[in-house]
PDB file of C-alpha atoms in Angstrom:
ATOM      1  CA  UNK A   1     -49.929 -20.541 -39.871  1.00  0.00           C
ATOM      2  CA  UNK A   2     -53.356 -21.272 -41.499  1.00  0.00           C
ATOM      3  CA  UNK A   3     -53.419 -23.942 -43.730  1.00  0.00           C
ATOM      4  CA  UNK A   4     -55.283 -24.449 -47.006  1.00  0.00           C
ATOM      5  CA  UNK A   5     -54.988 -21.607 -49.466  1.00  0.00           C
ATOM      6  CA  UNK A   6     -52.315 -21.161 -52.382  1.00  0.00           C
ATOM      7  CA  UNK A   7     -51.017 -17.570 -50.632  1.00  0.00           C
ATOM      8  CA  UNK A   8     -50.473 -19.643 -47.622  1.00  0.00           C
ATOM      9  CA  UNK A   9     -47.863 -22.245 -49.109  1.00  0.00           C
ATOM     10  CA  UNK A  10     -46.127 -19.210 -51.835  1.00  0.00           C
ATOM     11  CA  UNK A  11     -45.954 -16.958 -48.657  1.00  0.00           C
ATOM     12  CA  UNK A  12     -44.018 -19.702 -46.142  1.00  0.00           C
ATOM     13  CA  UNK A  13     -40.812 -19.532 -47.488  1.00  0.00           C
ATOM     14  CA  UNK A  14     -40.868 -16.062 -47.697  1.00  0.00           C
ATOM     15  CA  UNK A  15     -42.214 -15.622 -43.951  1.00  0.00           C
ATOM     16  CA  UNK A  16     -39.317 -18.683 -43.490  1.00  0.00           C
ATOM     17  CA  UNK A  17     -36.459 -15.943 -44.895  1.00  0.00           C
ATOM     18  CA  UNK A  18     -35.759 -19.186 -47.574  1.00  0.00           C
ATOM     19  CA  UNK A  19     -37.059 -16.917 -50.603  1.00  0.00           C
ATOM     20  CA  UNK A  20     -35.962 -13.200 -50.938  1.00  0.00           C
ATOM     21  CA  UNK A  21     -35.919 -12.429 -54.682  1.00  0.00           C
ATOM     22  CA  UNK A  22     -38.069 -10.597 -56.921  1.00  0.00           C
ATOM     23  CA  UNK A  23     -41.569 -12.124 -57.070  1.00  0.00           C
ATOM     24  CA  UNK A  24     -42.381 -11.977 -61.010  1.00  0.00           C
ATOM     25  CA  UNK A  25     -44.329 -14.783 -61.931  1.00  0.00           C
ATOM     26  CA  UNK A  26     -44.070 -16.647 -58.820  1.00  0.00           C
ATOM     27  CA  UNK A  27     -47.607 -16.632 -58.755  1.00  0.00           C
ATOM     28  CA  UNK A  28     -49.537 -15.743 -62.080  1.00  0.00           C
ATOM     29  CA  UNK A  29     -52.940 -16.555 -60.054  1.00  0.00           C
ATOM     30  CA  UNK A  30     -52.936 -14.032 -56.909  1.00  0.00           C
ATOM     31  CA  UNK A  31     -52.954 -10.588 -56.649  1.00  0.00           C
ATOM     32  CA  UNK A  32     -49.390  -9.077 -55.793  1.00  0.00           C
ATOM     33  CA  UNK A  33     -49.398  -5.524 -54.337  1.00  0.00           C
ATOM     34  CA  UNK A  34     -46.509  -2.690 -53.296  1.00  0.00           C
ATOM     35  CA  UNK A  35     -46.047  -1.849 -50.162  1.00  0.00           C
ATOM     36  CA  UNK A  36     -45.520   1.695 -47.893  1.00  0.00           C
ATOM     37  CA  UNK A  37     -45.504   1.575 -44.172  1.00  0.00           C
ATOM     38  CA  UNK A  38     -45.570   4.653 -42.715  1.00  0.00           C
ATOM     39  CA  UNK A  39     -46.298   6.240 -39.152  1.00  0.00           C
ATOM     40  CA  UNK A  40     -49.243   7.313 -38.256  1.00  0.00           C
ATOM     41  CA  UNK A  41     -48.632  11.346 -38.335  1.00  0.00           C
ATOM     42  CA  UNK A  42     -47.879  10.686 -42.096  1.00  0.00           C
ATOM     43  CA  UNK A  43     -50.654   8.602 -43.199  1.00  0.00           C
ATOM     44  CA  UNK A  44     -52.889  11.053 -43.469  1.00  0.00           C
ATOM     45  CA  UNK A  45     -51.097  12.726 -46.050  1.00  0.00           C
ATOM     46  CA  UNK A  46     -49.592   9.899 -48.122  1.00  0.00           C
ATOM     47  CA  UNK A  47     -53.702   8.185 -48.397  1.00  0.00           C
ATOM     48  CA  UNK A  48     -53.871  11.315 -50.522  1.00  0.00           C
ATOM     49  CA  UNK A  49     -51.209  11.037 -52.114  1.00  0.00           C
ATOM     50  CA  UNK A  50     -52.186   7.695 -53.661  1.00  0.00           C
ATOM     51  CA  UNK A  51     -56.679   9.045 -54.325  1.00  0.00           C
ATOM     52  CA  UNK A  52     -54.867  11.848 -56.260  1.00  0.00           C
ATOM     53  CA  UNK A  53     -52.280   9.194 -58.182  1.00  0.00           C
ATOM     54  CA  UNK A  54     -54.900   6.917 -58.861  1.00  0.00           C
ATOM     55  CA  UNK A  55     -52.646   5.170 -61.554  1.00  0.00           C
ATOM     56  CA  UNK A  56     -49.166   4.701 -60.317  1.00  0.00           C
ATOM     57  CA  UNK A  57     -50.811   4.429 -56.409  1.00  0.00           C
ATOM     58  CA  UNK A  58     -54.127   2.302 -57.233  1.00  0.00           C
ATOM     59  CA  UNK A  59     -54.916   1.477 -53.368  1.00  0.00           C
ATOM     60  CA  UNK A  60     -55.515  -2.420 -52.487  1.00  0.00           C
ATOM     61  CA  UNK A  61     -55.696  -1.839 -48.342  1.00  0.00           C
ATOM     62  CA  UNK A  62     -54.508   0.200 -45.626  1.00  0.00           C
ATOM     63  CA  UNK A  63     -54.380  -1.215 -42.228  1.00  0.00           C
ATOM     64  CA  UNK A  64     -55.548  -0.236 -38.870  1.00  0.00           C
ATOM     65  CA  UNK A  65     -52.232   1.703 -37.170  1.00  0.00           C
ATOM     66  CA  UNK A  66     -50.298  -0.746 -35.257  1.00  0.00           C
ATOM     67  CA  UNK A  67     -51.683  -3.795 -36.414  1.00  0.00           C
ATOM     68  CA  UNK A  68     -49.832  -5.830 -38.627  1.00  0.00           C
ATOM     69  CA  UNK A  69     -51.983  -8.399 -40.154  1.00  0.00           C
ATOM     70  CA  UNK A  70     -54.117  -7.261 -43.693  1.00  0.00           C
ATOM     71  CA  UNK A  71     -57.501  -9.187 -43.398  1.00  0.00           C
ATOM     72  CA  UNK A  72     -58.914  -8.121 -46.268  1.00  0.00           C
ATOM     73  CA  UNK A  73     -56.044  -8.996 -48.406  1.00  0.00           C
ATOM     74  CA  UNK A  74     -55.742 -12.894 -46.685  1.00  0.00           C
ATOM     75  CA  UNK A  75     -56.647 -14.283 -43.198  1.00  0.00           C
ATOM     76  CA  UNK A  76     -53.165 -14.848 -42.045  1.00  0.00           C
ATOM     77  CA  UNK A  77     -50.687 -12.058 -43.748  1.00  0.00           C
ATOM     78  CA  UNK A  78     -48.038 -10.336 -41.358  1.00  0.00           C
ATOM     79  CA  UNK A  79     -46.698  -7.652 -42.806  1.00  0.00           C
ATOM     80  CA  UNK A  80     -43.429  -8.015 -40.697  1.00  0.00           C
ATOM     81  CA  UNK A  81     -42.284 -11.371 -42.268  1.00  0.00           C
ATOM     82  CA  UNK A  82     -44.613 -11.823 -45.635  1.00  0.00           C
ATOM     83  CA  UNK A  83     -42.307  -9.519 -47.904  1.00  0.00           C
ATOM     84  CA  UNK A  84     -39.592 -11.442 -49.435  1.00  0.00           C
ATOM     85  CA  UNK A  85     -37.169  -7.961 -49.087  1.00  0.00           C
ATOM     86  CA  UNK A  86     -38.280  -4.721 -47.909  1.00  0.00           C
ATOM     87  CA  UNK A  87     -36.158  -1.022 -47.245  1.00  0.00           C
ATOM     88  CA  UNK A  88     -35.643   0.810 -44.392  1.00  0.00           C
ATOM     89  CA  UNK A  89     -35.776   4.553 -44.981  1.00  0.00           C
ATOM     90  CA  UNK A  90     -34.508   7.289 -42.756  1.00  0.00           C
ATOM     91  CA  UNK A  91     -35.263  10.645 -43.695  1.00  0.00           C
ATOM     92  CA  UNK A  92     -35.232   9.885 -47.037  1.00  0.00           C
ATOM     93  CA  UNK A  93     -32.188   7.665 -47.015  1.00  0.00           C
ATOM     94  CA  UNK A  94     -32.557   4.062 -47.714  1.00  0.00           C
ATOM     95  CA  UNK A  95     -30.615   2.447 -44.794  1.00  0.00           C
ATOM     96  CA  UNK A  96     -31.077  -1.279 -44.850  1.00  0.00           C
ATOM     97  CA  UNK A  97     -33.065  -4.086 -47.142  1.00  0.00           C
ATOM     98  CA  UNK A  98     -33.655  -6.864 -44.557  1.00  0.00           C
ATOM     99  CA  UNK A  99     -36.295  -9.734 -45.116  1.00  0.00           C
ATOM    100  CA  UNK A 100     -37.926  -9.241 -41.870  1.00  0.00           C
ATOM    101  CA  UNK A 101     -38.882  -6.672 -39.830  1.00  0.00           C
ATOM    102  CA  UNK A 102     -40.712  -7.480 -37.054  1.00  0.00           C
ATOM    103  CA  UNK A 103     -38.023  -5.803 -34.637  1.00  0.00           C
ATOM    104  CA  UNK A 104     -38.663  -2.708 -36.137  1.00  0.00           C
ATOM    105  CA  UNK A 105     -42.163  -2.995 -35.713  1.00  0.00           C
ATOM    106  CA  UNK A 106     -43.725  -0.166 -34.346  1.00  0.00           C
ATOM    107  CA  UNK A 107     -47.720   0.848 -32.400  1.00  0.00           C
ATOM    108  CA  UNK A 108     -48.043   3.392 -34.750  1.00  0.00           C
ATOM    109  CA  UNK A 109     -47.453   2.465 -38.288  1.00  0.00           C
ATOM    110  CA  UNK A 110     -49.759   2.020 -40.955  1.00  0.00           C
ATOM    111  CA  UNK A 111     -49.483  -0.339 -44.066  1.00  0.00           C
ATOM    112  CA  UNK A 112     -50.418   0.501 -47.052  1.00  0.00           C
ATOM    113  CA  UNK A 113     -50.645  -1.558 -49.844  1.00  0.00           C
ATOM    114  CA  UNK A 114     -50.756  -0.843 -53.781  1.00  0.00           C
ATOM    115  CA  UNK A 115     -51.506  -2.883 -56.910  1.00  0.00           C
ATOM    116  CA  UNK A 116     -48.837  -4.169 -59.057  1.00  0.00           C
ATOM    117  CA  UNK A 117     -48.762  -4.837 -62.243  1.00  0.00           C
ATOM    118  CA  UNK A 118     -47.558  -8.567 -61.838  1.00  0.00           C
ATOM    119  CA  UNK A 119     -51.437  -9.190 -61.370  1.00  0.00           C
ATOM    120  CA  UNK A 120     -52.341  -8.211 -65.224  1.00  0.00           C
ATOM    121  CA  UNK A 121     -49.370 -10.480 -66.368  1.00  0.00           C
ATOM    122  CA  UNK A 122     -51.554 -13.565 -66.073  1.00  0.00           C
ATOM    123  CA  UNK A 123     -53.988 -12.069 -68.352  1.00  0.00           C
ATOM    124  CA  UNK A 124     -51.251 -11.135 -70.929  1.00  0.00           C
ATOM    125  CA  UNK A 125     -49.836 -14.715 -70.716  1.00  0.00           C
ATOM    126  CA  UNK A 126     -53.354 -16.297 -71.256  1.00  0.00           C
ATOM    127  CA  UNK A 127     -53.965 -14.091 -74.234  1.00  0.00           C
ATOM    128  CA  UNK A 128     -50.831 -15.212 -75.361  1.00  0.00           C
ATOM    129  CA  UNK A 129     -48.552 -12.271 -75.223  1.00  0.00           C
ATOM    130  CA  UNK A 130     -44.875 -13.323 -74.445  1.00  0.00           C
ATOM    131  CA  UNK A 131     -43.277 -11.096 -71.548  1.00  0.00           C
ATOM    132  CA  UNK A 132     -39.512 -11.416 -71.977  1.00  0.00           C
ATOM    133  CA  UNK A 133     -38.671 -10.994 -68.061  1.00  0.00           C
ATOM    134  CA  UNK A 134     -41.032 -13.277 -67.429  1.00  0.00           C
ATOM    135  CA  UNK A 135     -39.134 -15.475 -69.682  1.00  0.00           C
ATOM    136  CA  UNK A 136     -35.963 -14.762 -68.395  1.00  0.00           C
ATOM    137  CA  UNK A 137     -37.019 -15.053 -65.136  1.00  0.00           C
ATOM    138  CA  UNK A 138     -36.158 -11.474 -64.593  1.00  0.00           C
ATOM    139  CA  UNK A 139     -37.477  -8.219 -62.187  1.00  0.00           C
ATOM    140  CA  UNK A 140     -39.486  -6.581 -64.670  1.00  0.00           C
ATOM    141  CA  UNK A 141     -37.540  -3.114 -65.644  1.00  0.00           C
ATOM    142  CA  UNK A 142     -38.231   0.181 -63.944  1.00  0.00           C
ATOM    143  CA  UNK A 143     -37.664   3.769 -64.314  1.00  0.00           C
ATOM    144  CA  UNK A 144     -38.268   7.213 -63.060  1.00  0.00           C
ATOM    145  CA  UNK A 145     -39.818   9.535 -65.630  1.00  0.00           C
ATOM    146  CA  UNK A 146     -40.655  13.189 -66.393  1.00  0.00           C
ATOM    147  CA  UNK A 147     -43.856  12.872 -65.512  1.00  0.00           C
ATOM    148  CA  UNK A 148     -45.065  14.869 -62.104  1.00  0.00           C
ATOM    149  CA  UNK A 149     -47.462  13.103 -59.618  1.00  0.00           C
ATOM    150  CA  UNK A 150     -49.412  15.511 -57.746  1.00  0.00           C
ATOM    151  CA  UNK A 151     -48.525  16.311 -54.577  1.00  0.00           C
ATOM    152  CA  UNK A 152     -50.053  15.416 -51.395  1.00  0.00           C
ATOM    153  CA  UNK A 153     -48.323  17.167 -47.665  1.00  0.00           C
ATOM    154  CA  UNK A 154     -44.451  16.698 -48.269  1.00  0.00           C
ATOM    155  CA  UNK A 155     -45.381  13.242 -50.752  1.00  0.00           C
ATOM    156  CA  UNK A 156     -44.439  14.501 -54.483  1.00  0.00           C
ATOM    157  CA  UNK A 157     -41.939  13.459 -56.900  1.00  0.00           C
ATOM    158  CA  UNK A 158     -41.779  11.806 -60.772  1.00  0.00           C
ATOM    159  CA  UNK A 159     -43.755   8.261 -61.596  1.00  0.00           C
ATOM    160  CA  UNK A 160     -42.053   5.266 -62.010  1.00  0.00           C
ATOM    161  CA  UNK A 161     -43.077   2.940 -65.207  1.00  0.00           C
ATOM    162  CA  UNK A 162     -42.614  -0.770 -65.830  1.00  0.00           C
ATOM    163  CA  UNK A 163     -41.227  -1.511 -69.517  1.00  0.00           C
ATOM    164  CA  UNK A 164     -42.741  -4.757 -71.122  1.00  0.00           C
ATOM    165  CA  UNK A 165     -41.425  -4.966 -74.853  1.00  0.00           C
ATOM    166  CA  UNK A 166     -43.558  -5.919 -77.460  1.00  0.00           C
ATOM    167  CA  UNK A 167     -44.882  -6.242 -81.188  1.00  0.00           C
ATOM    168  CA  UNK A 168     -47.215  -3.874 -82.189  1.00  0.00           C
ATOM    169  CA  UNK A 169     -50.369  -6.435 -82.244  1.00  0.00           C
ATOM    170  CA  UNK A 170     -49.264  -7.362 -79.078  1.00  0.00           C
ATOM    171  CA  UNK A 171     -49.261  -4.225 -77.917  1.00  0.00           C
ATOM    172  CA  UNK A 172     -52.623  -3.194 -79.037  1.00  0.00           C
ATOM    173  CA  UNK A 173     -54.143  -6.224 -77.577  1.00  0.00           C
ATOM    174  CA  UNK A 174     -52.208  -5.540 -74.371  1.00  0.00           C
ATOM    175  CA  UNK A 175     -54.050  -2.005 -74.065  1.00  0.00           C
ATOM    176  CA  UNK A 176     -57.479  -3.837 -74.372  1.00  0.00           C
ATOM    177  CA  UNK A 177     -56.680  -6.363 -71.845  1.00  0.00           C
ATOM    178  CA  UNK A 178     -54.935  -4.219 -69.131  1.00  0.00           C
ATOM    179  CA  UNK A 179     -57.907  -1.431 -69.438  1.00  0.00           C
ATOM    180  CA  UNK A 180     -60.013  -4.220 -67.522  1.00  0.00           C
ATOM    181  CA  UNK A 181     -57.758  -4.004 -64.187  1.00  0.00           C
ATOM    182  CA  UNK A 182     -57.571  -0.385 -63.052  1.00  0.00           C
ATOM    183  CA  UNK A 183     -56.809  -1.445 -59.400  1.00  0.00           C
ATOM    184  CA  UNK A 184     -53.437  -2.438 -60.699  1.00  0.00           C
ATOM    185  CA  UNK A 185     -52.294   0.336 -62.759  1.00  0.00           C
ATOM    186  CA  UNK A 186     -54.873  -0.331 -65.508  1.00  0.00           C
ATOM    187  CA  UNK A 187     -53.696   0.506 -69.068  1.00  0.00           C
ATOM    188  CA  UNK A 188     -50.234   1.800 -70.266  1.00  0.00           C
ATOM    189  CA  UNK A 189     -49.508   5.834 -70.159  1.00  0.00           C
ATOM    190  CA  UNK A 190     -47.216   5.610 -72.644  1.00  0.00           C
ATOM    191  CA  UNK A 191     -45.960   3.270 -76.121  1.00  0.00           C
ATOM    192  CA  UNK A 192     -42.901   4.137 -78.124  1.00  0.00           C
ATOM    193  CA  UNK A 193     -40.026   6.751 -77.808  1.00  0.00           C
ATOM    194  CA  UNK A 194     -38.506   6.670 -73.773  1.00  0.00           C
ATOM    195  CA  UNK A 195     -37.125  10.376 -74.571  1.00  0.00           C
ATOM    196  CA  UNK A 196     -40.787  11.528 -74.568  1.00  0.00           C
ATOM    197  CA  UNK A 197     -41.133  10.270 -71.059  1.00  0.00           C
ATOM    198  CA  UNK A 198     -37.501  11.547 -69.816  1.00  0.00           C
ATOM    199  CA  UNK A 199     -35.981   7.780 -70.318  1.00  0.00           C
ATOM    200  CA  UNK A 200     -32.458   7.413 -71.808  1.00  0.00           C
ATOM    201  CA  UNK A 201     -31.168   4.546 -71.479  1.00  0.00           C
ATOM    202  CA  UNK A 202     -33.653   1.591 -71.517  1.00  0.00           C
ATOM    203  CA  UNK A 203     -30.635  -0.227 -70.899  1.00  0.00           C
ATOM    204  CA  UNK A 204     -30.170   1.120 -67.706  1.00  0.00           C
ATOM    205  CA  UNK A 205     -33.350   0.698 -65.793  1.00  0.00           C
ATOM    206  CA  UNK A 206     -33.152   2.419 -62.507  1.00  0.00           C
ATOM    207  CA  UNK A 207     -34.921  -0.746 -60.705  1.00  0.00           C
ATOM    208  CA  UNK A 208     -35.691  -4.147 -61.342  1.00  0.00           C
ATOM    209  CA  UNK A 209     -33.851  -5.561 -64.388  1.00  0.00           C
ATOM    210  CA  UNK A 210     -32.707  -4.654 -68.451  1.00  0.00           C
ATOM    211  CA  UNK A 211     -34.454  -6.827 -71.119  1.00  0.00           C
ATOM    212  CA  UNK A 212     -33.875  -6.390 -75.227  1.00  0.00           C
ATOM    213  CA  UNK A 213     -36.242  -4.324 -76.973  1.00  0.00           C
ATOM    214  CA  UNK A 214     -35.951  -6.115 -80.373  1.00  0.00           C
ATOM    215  CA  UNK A 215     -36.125  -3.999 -83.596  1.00  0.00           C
ATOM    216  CA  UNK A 216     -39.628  -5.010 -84.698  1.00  0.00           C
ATOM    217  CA  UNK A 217     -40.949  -4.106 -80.936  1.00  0.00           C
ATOM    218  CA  UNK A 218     -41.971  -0.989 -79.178  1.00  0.00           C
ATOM    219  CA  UNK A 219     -41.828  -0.412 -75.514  1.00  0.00           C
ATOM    220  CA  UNK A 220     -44.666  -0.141 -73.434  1.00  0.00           C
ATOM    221  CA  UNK A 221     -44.725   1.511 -69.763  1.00  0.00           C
ATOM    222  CA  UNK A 222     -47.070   0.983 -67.243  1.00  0.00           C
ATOM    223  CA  UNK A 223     -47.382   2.713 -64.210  1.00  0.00           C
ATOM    224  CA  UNK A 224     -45.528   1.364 -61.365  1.00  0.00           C
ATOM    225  CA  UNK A 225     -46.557   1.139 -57.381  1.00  0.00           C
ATOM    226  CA  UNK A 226     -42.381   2.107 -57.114  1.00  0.00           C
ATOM    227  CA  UNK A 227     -43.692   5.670 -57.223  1.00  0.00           C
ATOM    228  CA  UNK A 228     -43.952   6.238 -53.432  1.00  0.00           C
ATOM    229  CA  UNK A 229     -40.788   5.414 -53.197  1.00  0.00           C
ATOM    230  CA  UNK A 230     -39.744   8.362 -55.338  1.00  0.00           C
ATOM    231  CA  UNK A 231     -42.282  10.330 -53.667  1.00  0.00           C
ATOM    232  CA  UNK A 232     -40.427   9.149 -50.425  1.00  0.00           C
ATOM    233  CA  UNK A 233     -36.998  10.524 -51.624  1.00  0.00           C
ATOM    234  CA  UNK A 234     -38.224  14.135 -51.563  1.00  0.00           C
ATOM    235  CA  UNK A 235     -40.273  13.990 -48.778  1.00  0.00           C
ATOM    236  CA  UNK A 236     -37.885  12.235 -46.459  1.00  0.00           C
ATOM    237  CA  UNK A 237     -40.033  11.090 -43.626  1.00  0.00           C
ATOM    238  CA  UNK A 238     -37.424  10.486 -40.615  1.00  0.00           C
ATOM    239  CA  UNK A 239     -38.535   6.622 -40.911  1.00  0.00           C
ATOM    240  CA  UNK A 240     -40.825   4.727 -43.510  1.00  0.00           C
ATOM    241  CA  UNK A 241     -40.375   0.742 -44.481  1.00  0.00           C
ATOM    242  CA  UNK A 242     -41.083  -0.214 -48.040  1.00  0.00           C
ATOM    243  CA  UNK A 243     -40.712  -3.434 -50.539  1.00  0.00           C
ATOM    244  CA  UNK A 244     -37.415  -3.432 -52.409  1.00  0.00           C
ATOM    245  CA  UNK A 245     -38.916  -3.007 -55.787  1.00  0.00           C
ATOM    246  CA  UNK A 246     -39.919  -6.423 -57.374  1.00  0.00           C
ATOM    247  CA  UNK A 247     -40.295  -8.166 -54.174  1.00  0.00           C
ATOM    248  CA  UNK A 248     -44.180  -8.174 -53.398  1.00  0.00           C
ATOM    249  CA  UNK A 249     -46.790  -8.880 -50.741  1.00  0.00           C
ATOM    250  CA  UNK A 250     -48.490 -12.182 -52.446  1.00  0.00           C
ATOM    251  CA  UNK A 251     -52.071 -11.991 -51.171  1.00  0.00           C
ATOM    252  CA  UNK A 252     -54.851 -14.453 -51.214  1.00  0.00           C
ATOM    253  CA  UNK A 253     -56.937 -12.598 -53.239  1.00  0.00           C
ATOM    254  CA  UNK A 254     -57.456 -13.407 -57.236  1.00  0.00           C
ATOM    255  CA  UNK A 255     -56.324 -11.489 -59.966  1.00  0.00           C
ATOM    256  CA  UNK A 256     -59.489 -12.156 -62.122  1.00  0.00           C
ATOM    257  CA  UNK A 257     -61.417 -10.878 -58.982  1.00  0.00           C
ATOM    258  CA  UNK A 258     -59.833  -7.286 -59.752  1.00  0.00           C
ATOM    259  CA  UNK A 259     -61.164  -7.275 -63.407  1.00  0.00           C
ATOM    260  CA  UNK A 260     -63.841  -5.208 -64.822  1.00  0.00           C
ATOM    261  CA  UNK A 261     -66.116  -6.525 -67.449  1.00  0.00           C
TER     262      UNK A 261
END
């Protein structure tokens, strides 16, 4: 392994197998992203998936097929070993969750790699806007909503959101700040009522974990870079490797780097 930057040393006991939990607010400084590996016959398709989804598929990098190592995202990432818990998909199915899978490497996939809304967090946290997961040390909460992506080949399905709870002010604030990082899901798409969105439980988040929405808070939803793996469900590719939702790629780069001004 390289030695010398901060994604090196976060990334080593994940790459080690010692660390395979959810990675909110393991590190508040680097960019996170989701990940979809895919073969090469479906890439095609799913790279347009995520330029029409712009919001819930904001694209960090896509490798060169075969090759697992992401350059552009840090000089010495494997994607085989740098996820702290990925899923194994078979036609549609998820099939395993293992921590590493360099035996089920393969010449022909490509990686692709979204942004993830763990990068804004900092941001939120330096402009002094709890986040109750974070808190908690939690998975941030996750759902599926009524909401249609647009379709790409076989790749269509509903967006997933994020739910952050929060007072009003906060809230407004929130909008201002996350507006600035549109490579990682940018602002929220929706504040308030779940029902509108086709949410009915906020207790029962269908990823990641439940946190209290207190009576003087509303929710607010992000976009989530769990989408694909919706958009996997229906178009059951007979093999596809993803992160399990919450556990992300920890890259080298900087979150401020992905602000706009």
């Amino acid at each position: 392994m390289s030695n010398g930057t901060a994604g090196d040393l976060i990334r080593a006991p994940i790459r080690a197998g010692t660390w395979t939990s959810h990675t909110s607010g393991l590190s508040r400084d680097l960019v996170q992203g989701n990940v979809v590996i895919l073969p090469q016959a479906l890439a095609t398709d799913f790279l347009r998936y995520c330029q029409r989804n712009p919001k819930p598929c904001p694209l960090l990098a896509v490798s060169e097929p075969g090759d697992p190592m992401l350059p552009a995202l840090g000089r010495d990432i494997d994607i085989r070993s740098d996820v702290p818990r990925y899923r194994v998909w078979r036609n549609g199915e998820l099939v395993d969750e293992p921590s590493n899978i360099a035996a089920l490497w393969q010449d022909d996939l490509v990686t692709f790699v979204i942004g993830c809304s763990f990068s804004f967090e900092q941001a939120l946290l330096d402009s002094g806007i709890p986040l109750r997961h974070v808190e908690q040390q939690r998975n941030v909460a996750m759902y599926r909503t009524n909401i249609a992506t647009n379709a790409a080949g076989p790749f269509n399905g509903p967006m997933v959101v994020t739910m952050r709870p929060m007072k009003a002010t906060d809230a407004i604030r929130a909008i201002q700040i996350t507006s600035r990082f549109p490579n990682v899901h940018g602002a929220p798409v929706h504040i308030g009522s779940p029902s509108l969105i086709g949410i009915d439980d906020l207790s029962q988040p269908h990823y990641g974990d439940p946190v209290e929405v207190k009576a003087d808070e509303l929710p607010v939803f992000w976009a989530c870079g769990v989408t694909p793996q919706a958009a996997i469900t229906q178009a059951r590719p007979e093999f596809c490797i993803t992160h399990a939702p919450g556990a992300m790629l920890i890259t080298d780069l900087l979150n401020h780097q992905l602000a706009s001004f």
